[in-house]
Amino acid sequence: MKVLVATEKPFAAVAVNSIRQVVEEAGFTFELLEKYAAKSELLAAVADADALIVRSDKVDAEVIAAGKSLKVIVRAGAGYDNIDLAAATAAGICVENTPGQNSNAVAELVFGMAVMAARNMYDGTSGAELKDKKLGIHAFGQVGRNVARIAKGFGMEVSALDPFCPDEVMLQAGVKPVHSIEELYGGNNYVSIHIPATPETRGSIGYELISAMPKGSVLINTARKEVIDEDGLRKALEMRPDLKYVADIKPDNAPELADAFGGRVFFTPKKMGAQTSEANINAGIAAARQSVAFLKDGTDTYRVNK
Ligand code: 3PG
């Protein structure tokens, strides 16, 4: 049986070696397709794969149909909005993610970008400190919890909004629960977004929320570009010259924003929150183990298409 690792954005080499080892020790064949330029390469490689491990690679109905022997798809990471779950379910394929494995890496980048914004993108002018500032965490999942832990070290006052997380979990982490999105955006100097892209969240953060942020605020997005209403963001940045937006996922209107608001916006060239060797090793090995376990005896602990 064949396990295919298809990553347009490759894992660190050390992670690839570990994945190969897990797959081969289980007696399966390992195949690697990295930095592929065309979808046709993925379609060809998946044709005889039993398991497919991906990152943000798009696994749509066409890819699923091409994977005639596919039994399991493991997204080595948290968000699985890149996978057509309905098509996978209809084809009888199990889809899993590897929750928590890359969350510290993403959380650390949040602070890399927060400090950069606070110091005026390192332009040499007098900036600000994170200490004693208010940080609002939008969704208290694995990344949000790591963000809270690090924020404490900076001496920030931390609150979070998450209707799926009991208040006690936040309180135990020294985080103040807030119960409305207006309170989260209106009451914090920094807001860090950690919601998934779903039909409900797409375009859900727009002008009203962003422009409700206090003077001099910074909005940090290491989640998905789709959750932002980009016209609303542009309008908020236009009306409020004191606001900054830093993101690990370039908005579609990035060049327009950079032209109009240079010095107040920053976008990584490629999504790099989870791009550390540690996160690659953690998520890659977890994905390899989960693929092997599913192929061996149907273990599907992290199945997302139940
Ligand atoms: C995730 O959902 O796990 C992160 O967005 C990381 O995505 P990546 O594997 O494409 O870096």
Short mmCIF file of C-alpha atoms and ligand atoms in Angstrom, two decimals:
data_model
loop_
_atom_site.label_atom_id
_atom_site.label_comp_id
_atom_site.label_asym_id
_atom_site.label_seq_id
_atom_site.Cartn_x
_atom_site.Cartn_y
_atom_site.Cartn_z
CA MET A 1 0.00 0.00 0.00
CA LYS A 2 1.22 3.50 -0.81
CA VAL A 3 1.31 6.62 1.33
CA LEU A 4 1.71 9.78 -0.75
CA VAL A 5 2.96 13.01 0.82
CA ALA A 6 1.91 15.82 -1.52
CA THR A 7 3.08 19.22 -0.32
CA GLU A 8 3.24 22.20 -2.63
CA LYS A 9 4.94 23.97 0.32
CA PRO A 10 7.42 21.32 1.48
CA PHE A 11 8.07 20.16 5.03
CA ALA A 12 11.60 20.56 6.42
CA ALA A 13 13.80 17.71 5.12
CA VAL A 14 14.17 16.31 8.64
CA ALA A 15 10.38 15.96 8.89
CA VAL A 16 10.18 14.22 5.51
CA ASN A 17 12.79 11.67 6.66
CA SER A 18 10.79 10.96 9.82
CA ILE A 19 7.56 10.53 7.86
CA ARG A 20 9.31 8.15 5.46
CA GLN A 21 10.61 6.13 8.40
CA VAL A 22 7.16 5.77 10.00
CA VAL A 23 5.62 4.68 6.69
CA GLU A 24 8.37 2.23 5.73
CA GLU A 25 8.61 0.70 9.20
CA ALA A 26 4.91 -0.08 8.91
CA GLY A 27 5.69 -1.95 5.70
CA PHE A 28 4.10 0.57 3.32
CA THR A 29 5.53 2.36 0.29
CA PHE A 30 6.39 6.05 0.68
CA GLU A 31 6.09 8.56 -2.16
CA LEU A 32 6.90 12.24 -2.11
CA LEU A 33 5.54 14.95 -4.39
CA GLU A 34 6.92 18.33 -3.36
CA LYS A 35 6.68 21.84 -4.84
CA TYR A 36 4.48 20.60 -7.66
CA ALA A 37 3.68 23.30 -10.17
CA ALA A 38 0.55 21.82 -11.77
CA LYS A 39 -2.49 20.03 -10.42
CA SER A 40 -1.95 17.33 -13.08
CA GLU A 41 1.13 16.18 -11.12
CA LEU A 42 -1.02 15.65 -8.02
CA LEU A 43 -3.71 13.88 -10.05
CA ALA A 44 -1.11 11.49 -11.48
CA ALA A 45 0.61 10.81 -8.14
CA VAL A 46 -2.61 10.16 -6.23
CA ALA A 47 -3.89 7.62 -8.78
CA ASP A 48 -2.53 4.57 -6.91
CA ALA A 49 -2.18 6.05 -3.39
CA ASP A 50 -3.97 4.43 -0.45
CA ALA A 51 -3.26 7.34 1.89
CA LEU A 52 -2.67 11.00 1.09
CA ILE A 53 -0.90 13.42 3.44
CA VAL A 54 -1.21 17.12 2.58
CA ARG A 55 -0.80 20.59 4.07
CA SER A 56 -2.82 23.47 2.56
CA ASP A 57 -2.87 21.63 -0.77
CA LYS A 58 -6.25 21.76 -2.45
CA VAL A 59 -7.90 18.35 -2.38
CA ASP A 60 -11.05 18.90 -4.42
CA ALA A 61 -13.52 16.49 -6.00
CA GLU A 62 -11.24 15.99 -9.02
CA VAL A 63 -8.29 14.93 -6.84
CA ILE A 64 -10.55 12.65 -4.82
CA ALA A 65 -11.95 11.06 -7.98
CA ALA A 66 -8.40 10.52 -9.29
CA GLY A 67 -7.45 8.68 -6.08
CA LYS A 68 -9.09 5.42 -7.06
CA SER A 69 -7.52 3.50 -4.13
CA LEU A 70 -7.66 6.32 -1.57
CA LYS A 71 -8.86 5.29 1.87
CA VAL A 72 -7.61 8.12 4.06
CA ILE A 73 -6.57 11.76 3.63
CA VAL A 74 -4.66 13.35 6.50
CA ARG A 75 -4.25 17.11 6.61
CA ALA A 76 -0.95 17.59 8.47
CA GLY A 77 -2.19 20.64 10.34
CA ALA A 78 -5.31 22.11 11.88
CA GLY A 79 -7.54 23.69 9.21
CA TYR A 80 -9.12 21.35 6.67
CA ASP A 81 -11.00 23.94 4.60
CA ASN A 82 -8.77 22.89 1.66
CA ILE A 83 -10.38 19.46 1.51
CA ASP A 84 -13.73 18.73 -0.12
CA LEU A 85 -15.25 16.80 2.78
CA ALA A 86 -18.51 16.04 0.99
CA ALA A 87 -16.67 14.50 -1.97
CA ALA A 88 -14.42 12.49 0.37
CA THR A 89 -17.36 11.25 2.42
CA ALA A 90 -19.29 10.29 -0.73
CA ALA A 91 -16.24 8.31 -1.90
CA GLY A 92 -16.00 6.54 1.48
CA ILE A 93 -12.69 8.20 2.34
CA CYS A 94 -11.77 9.08 5.93
CA VAL A 95 -10.44 12.65 6.41
CA GLU A 96 -8.37 13.54 9.47
CA ASN A 97 -6.36 16.50 10.73
CA THR A 98 -3.57 16.63 13.33
CA PRO A 99 -4.88 19.11 15.91
CA GLY A 100 -2.38 20.92 18.13
CA GLN A 101 0.75 19.72 16.38
CA ASN A 102 1.70 23.05 14.82
CA SER A 103 -0.08 25.42 17.19
CA ASN A 104 2.93 26.69 19.13
CA ALA A 105 4.64 27.66 15.87
CA VAL A 106 1.62 29.71 14.79
CA ALA A 107 1.32 31.30 18.24
CA GLU A 108 4.96 32.37 18.22
CA LEU A 109 4.48 34.06 14.85
CA VAL A 110 1.56 36.02 16.31
CA PHE A 111 4.02 37.70 18.66
CA GLY A 112 6.64 38.13 15.96
CA MET A 113 4.07 40.15 14.06
CA ALA A 114 2.64 41.89 17.15
CA VAL A 115 6.06 43.23 18.15
CA MET A 116 6.78 44.22 14.56
CA ALA A 117 3.53 46.20 14.39
CA ALA A 118 4.11 47.74 17.84
CA ARG A 119 7.56 48.89 16.67
CA ASN A 120 6.16 50.47 13.50
CA MET A 121 7.38 47.65 11.24
CA TYR A 122 10.92 48.29 12.49
CA ASP A 123 11.16 51.61 10.68
CA GLY A 124 13.30 53.20 13.40
CA THR A 125 10.61 55.47 14.87
CA SER A 126 9.42 55.33 18.47
CA GLY A 127 6.91 52.50 18.93
CA ALA A 128 5.04 50.84 21.77
CA GLU A 129 5.36 47.87 24.13
CA LEU A 130 3.04 44.91 24.53
CA LYS A 131 3.26 44.97 28.35
CA ASP A 132 -0.02 46.04 30.02
CA LYS A 133 -1.84 46.16 26.67
CA LYS A 134 -5.08 44.29 26.18
CA LEU A 135 -5.09 41.25 23.90
CA GLY A 136 -8.30 39.64 22.67
CA ILE A 137 -8.07 36.10 21.34
CA HIS A 138 -10.73 35.28 18.77
CA ALA A 139 -11.29 31.52 19.39
CA PHE A 140 -9.67 29.66 22.25
CA GLY A 141 -8.57 26.48 20.50
CA GLN A 142 -5.07 25.05 20.44
CA VAL A 143 -3.46 28.10 18.84
CA GLY A 144 -5.45 30.55 20.97
CA ARG A 145 -4.33 28.78 24.15
CA ASN A 146 -0.69 28.97 23.13
CA VAL A 147 -1.16 32.66 22.31
CA ALA A 148 -2.57 33.22 25.81
CA ARG A 149 0.39 31.42 27.42
CA ILE A 150 2.93 33.55 25.56
CA ALA A 151 0.96 36.78 26.10
CA LYS A 152 1.24 36.27 29.86
CA GLY A 153 5.03 36.35 29.49
CA PHE A 154 4.72 39.72 27.75
CA GLY A 155 2.61 40.99 30.65
CA MET A 156 -0.51 41.48 28.55
CA GLU A 157 -4.08 41.46 29.85
CA VAL A 158 -5.73 38.60 28.00
CA SER A 159 -9.35 37.90 27.15
CA ALA A 160 -10.93 35.48 24.70
CA LEU A 161 -14.16 34.78 22.86
CA ASP A 162 -15.14 31.22 22.07
CA PRO A 163 -18.74 29.98 22.28
CA PHE A 164 -17.45 26.38 22.04
CA CYS A 165 -15.12 26.68 25.04
CA PRO A 166 -16.36 26.71 28.64
CA ASP A 167 -15.47 29.82 30.66
CA GLU A 168 -13.67 27.65 33.25
CA VAL A 169 -11.05 26.60 30.68
CA MET A 170 -10.23 30.25 30.01
CA LEU A 171 -10.32 31.21 33.68
CA GLN A 172 -7.92 28.39 34.53
CA ALA A 173 -5.51 29.82 31.95
CA GLY A 174 -5.80 33.28 33.52
CA VAL A 175 -7.87 34.52 30.57
CA LYS A 176 -11.02 36.62 30.91
CA PRO A 177 -13.92 35.13 28.95
CA VAL A 178 -15.89 37.61 26.84
CA HIS A 179 -19.24 36.70 25.38
CA SER A 180 -19.75 39.03 22.46
CA ILE A 181 -17.71 39.75 19.39
CA GLU A 182 -18.36 43.48 19.84
CA GLU A 183 -16.78 43.33 23.30
CA LEU A 184 -13.78 41.44 21.94
CA TYR A 185 -13.00 43.90 19.15
CA GLY A 186 -14.17 47.01 21.01
CA GLY A 187 -12.20 46.27 24.16
CA ASN A 188 -8.74 45.23 23.01
CA ASN A 189 -5.62 46.97 21.64
CA TYR A 190 -4.59 43.73 19.94
CA VAL A 191 -6.95 41.13 18.52
CA SER A 192 -5.54 37.82 17.28
CA ILE A 193 -7.78 35.78 14.99
CA HIS A 194 -7.90 31.97 15.35
CA ILE A 195 -11.25 30.99 13.87
CA PRO A 196 -11.49 28.43 11.05
CA ALA A 197 -12.82 29.34 7.60
CA THR A 198 -16.35 27.95 7.46
CA PRO A 199 -19.52 29.12 5.67
CA GLU A 200 -20.44 30.90 8.95
CA THR A 201 -17.10 32.70 9.47
CA ARG A 202 -16.30 33.71 5.88
CA GLY A 203 -16.22 37.50 5.56
CA SER A 204 -17.40 37.80 9.16
CA ILE A 205 -14.77 40.35 10.29
CA GLY A 206 -15.41 43.62 8.52
CA TYR A 207 -15.68 47.36 8.87
CA GLU A 208 -17.96 47.44 11.94
CA LEU A 209 -15.74 45.24 14.08
CA ILE A 210 -12.38 46.52 12.90
CA SER A 211 -13.31 50.17 13.25
CA ALA A 212 -14.66 49.48 16.76
CA MET A 213 -11.11 48.70 17.95
CA PRO A 214 -9.59 51.27 20.32
CA LYS A 215 -7.17 53.93 19.08
CA GLY A 216 -3.82 52.58 17.89
CA SER A 217 -4.98 48.95 17.71
CA VAL A 218 -3.46 46.09 15.78
CA LEU A 219 -5.42 43.26 14.16
CA ILE A 220 -3.39 40.07 13.71
CA ASN A 221 -4.57 37.31 11.39
CA THR A 222 -2.73 34.00 11.33
CA ALA A 223 -5.92 32.05 10.59
CA ARG A 224 -7.42 32.36 7.09
CA LYS A 225 -7.81 35.31 4.72
CA GLU A 226 -11.38 34.23 3.98
CA VAL A 227 -12.65 35.26 7.42
CA ILE A 228 -11.97 38.91 6.61
CA ASP A 229 -14.34 41.10 4.62
CA GLU A 230 -11.58 42.73 2.57
CA ASP A 231 -13.60 45.77 1.45
CA GLY A 232 -14.50 46.37 5.09
CA LEU A 233 -10.86 46.06 6.12
CA ARG A 234 -9.79 48.57 3.45
CA LYS A 235 -12.49 51.01 4.54
CA ALA A 236 -11.51 50.67 8.22
CA LEU A 237 -7.83 51.31 7.44
CA GLU A 238 -8.87 54.34 5.35
CA MET A 239 -11.11 55.87 8.02
CA ARG A 240 -8.78 55.03 10.90
CA PRO A 241 -5.14 55.96 10.16
CA ASP A 242 -4.20 54.70 13.64
CA LEU A 243 -5.04 51.03 12.91
CA LYS A 244 -2.68 48.32 11.68
CA TYR A 245 -3.33 44.94 10.07
CA VAL A 246 -0.71 42.19 10.02
CA ALA A 247 -1.44 38.81 8.46
CA ASP A 248 0.16 35.49 7.69
CA ILE A 249 -2.14 35.07 4.73
CA LYS A 250 -2.08 37.68 2.03
CA PRO A 251 -5.49 39.16 1.33
CA ASP A 252 -6.61 39.18 -2.29
CA ASN A 253 -6.32 42.98 -2.24
CA ALA A 254 -2.79 42.91 -0.74
CA PRO A 255 -1.10 45.12 -3.39
CA GLU A 256 -3.90 47.69 -3.08
CA LEU A 257 -3.61 47.69 0.73
CA ALA A 258 0.20 47.88 0.65
CA ASP A 259 0.05 50.85 -1.76
CA ALA A 260 -2.56 52.73 0.22
CA PHE A 261 -1.46 51.87 3.77
CA GLY A 262 2.26 51.03 3.55
CA GLY A 263 3.79 50.96 7.03
CA ARG A 264 0.46 49.96 8.59
CA VAL A 265 0.01 46.59 6.91
CA PHE A 266 2.26 43.54 6.64
CA PHE A 267 1.78 40.19 4.92
CA THR A 268 4.12 37.21 4.94
CA PRO A 269 5.11 36.20 1.38
CA LYS A 270 3.76 32.68 1.93
CA LYS A 271 1.76 31.28 4.86
CA MET A 272 4.52 30.50 7.34
CA GLY A 273 2.87 30.20 10.77
CA ALA A 274 3.39 26.44 10.80
CA GLN A 275 6.61 26.60 8.79
CA THR A 276 9.14 25.55 11.45
CA SER A 277 11.05 22.30 11.54
CA GLU A 278 9.48 21.50 14.92
CA ALA A 279 5.93 21.98 13.64
CA ASN A 280 6.75 20.08 10.44
CA ILE A 281 8.12 17.17 12.46
CA ASN A 282 5.18 17.14 14.89
CA ALA A 283 2.45 17.44 12.28
CA GLY A 284 4.25 15.27 9.71
CA ILE A 285 4.90 12.38 12.08
CA ALA A 286 1.37 12.59 13.50
CA ALA A 287 -0.03 12.49 9.95
CA ALA A 288 2.18 9.52 9.06
CA ARG A 289 1.18 7.61 12.21
CA GLN A 290 -2.50 8.37 11.68
CA SER A 291 -2.33 7.25 8.01
CA VAL A 292 -0.59 4.02 8.93
CA ALA A 293 -3.00 3.31 11.80
CA PHE A 294 -6.00 3.85 9.55
CA LEU A 295 -4.63 1.60 6.81
CA LYS A 296 -3.75 -1.10 9.34
CA ASP A 297 -6.92 -1.34 11.41
CA GLY A 298 -9.23 1.58 10.63
CA THR A 299 -8.22 3.70 13.67
CA ASP A 300 -9.71 7.14 12.98
CA THR A 301 -9.28 9.14 16.20
CA TYR A 302 -9.01 12.52 14.45
CA ARG A 303 -11.63 11.93 11.76
CA VAL A 304 -13.37 15.17 10.74
CA ASN A 305 -15.95 13.72 8.32
CA LYS A 306 -17.88 11.45 10.68
C1 3PG B 1 -3.03 24.89 9.66
O1 3PG B 1 -4.24 24.96 9.38
O2 3PG B 1 -2.55 23.90 10.25
C2 3PG B 1 -2.11 26.03 9.33
O3 3PG B 1 -2.78 27.03 8.62
C3 3PG B 1 -0.83 25.61 8.65
O4 3PG B 1 -0.96 25.39 7.27
P1 3PG B 1 0.26 24.89 6.38
O5 3PG B 1 0.50 23.45 6.67
O6 3PG B 1 -0.15 25.12 4.97
O7 3PG B 1 1.48 25.70 6.73
#
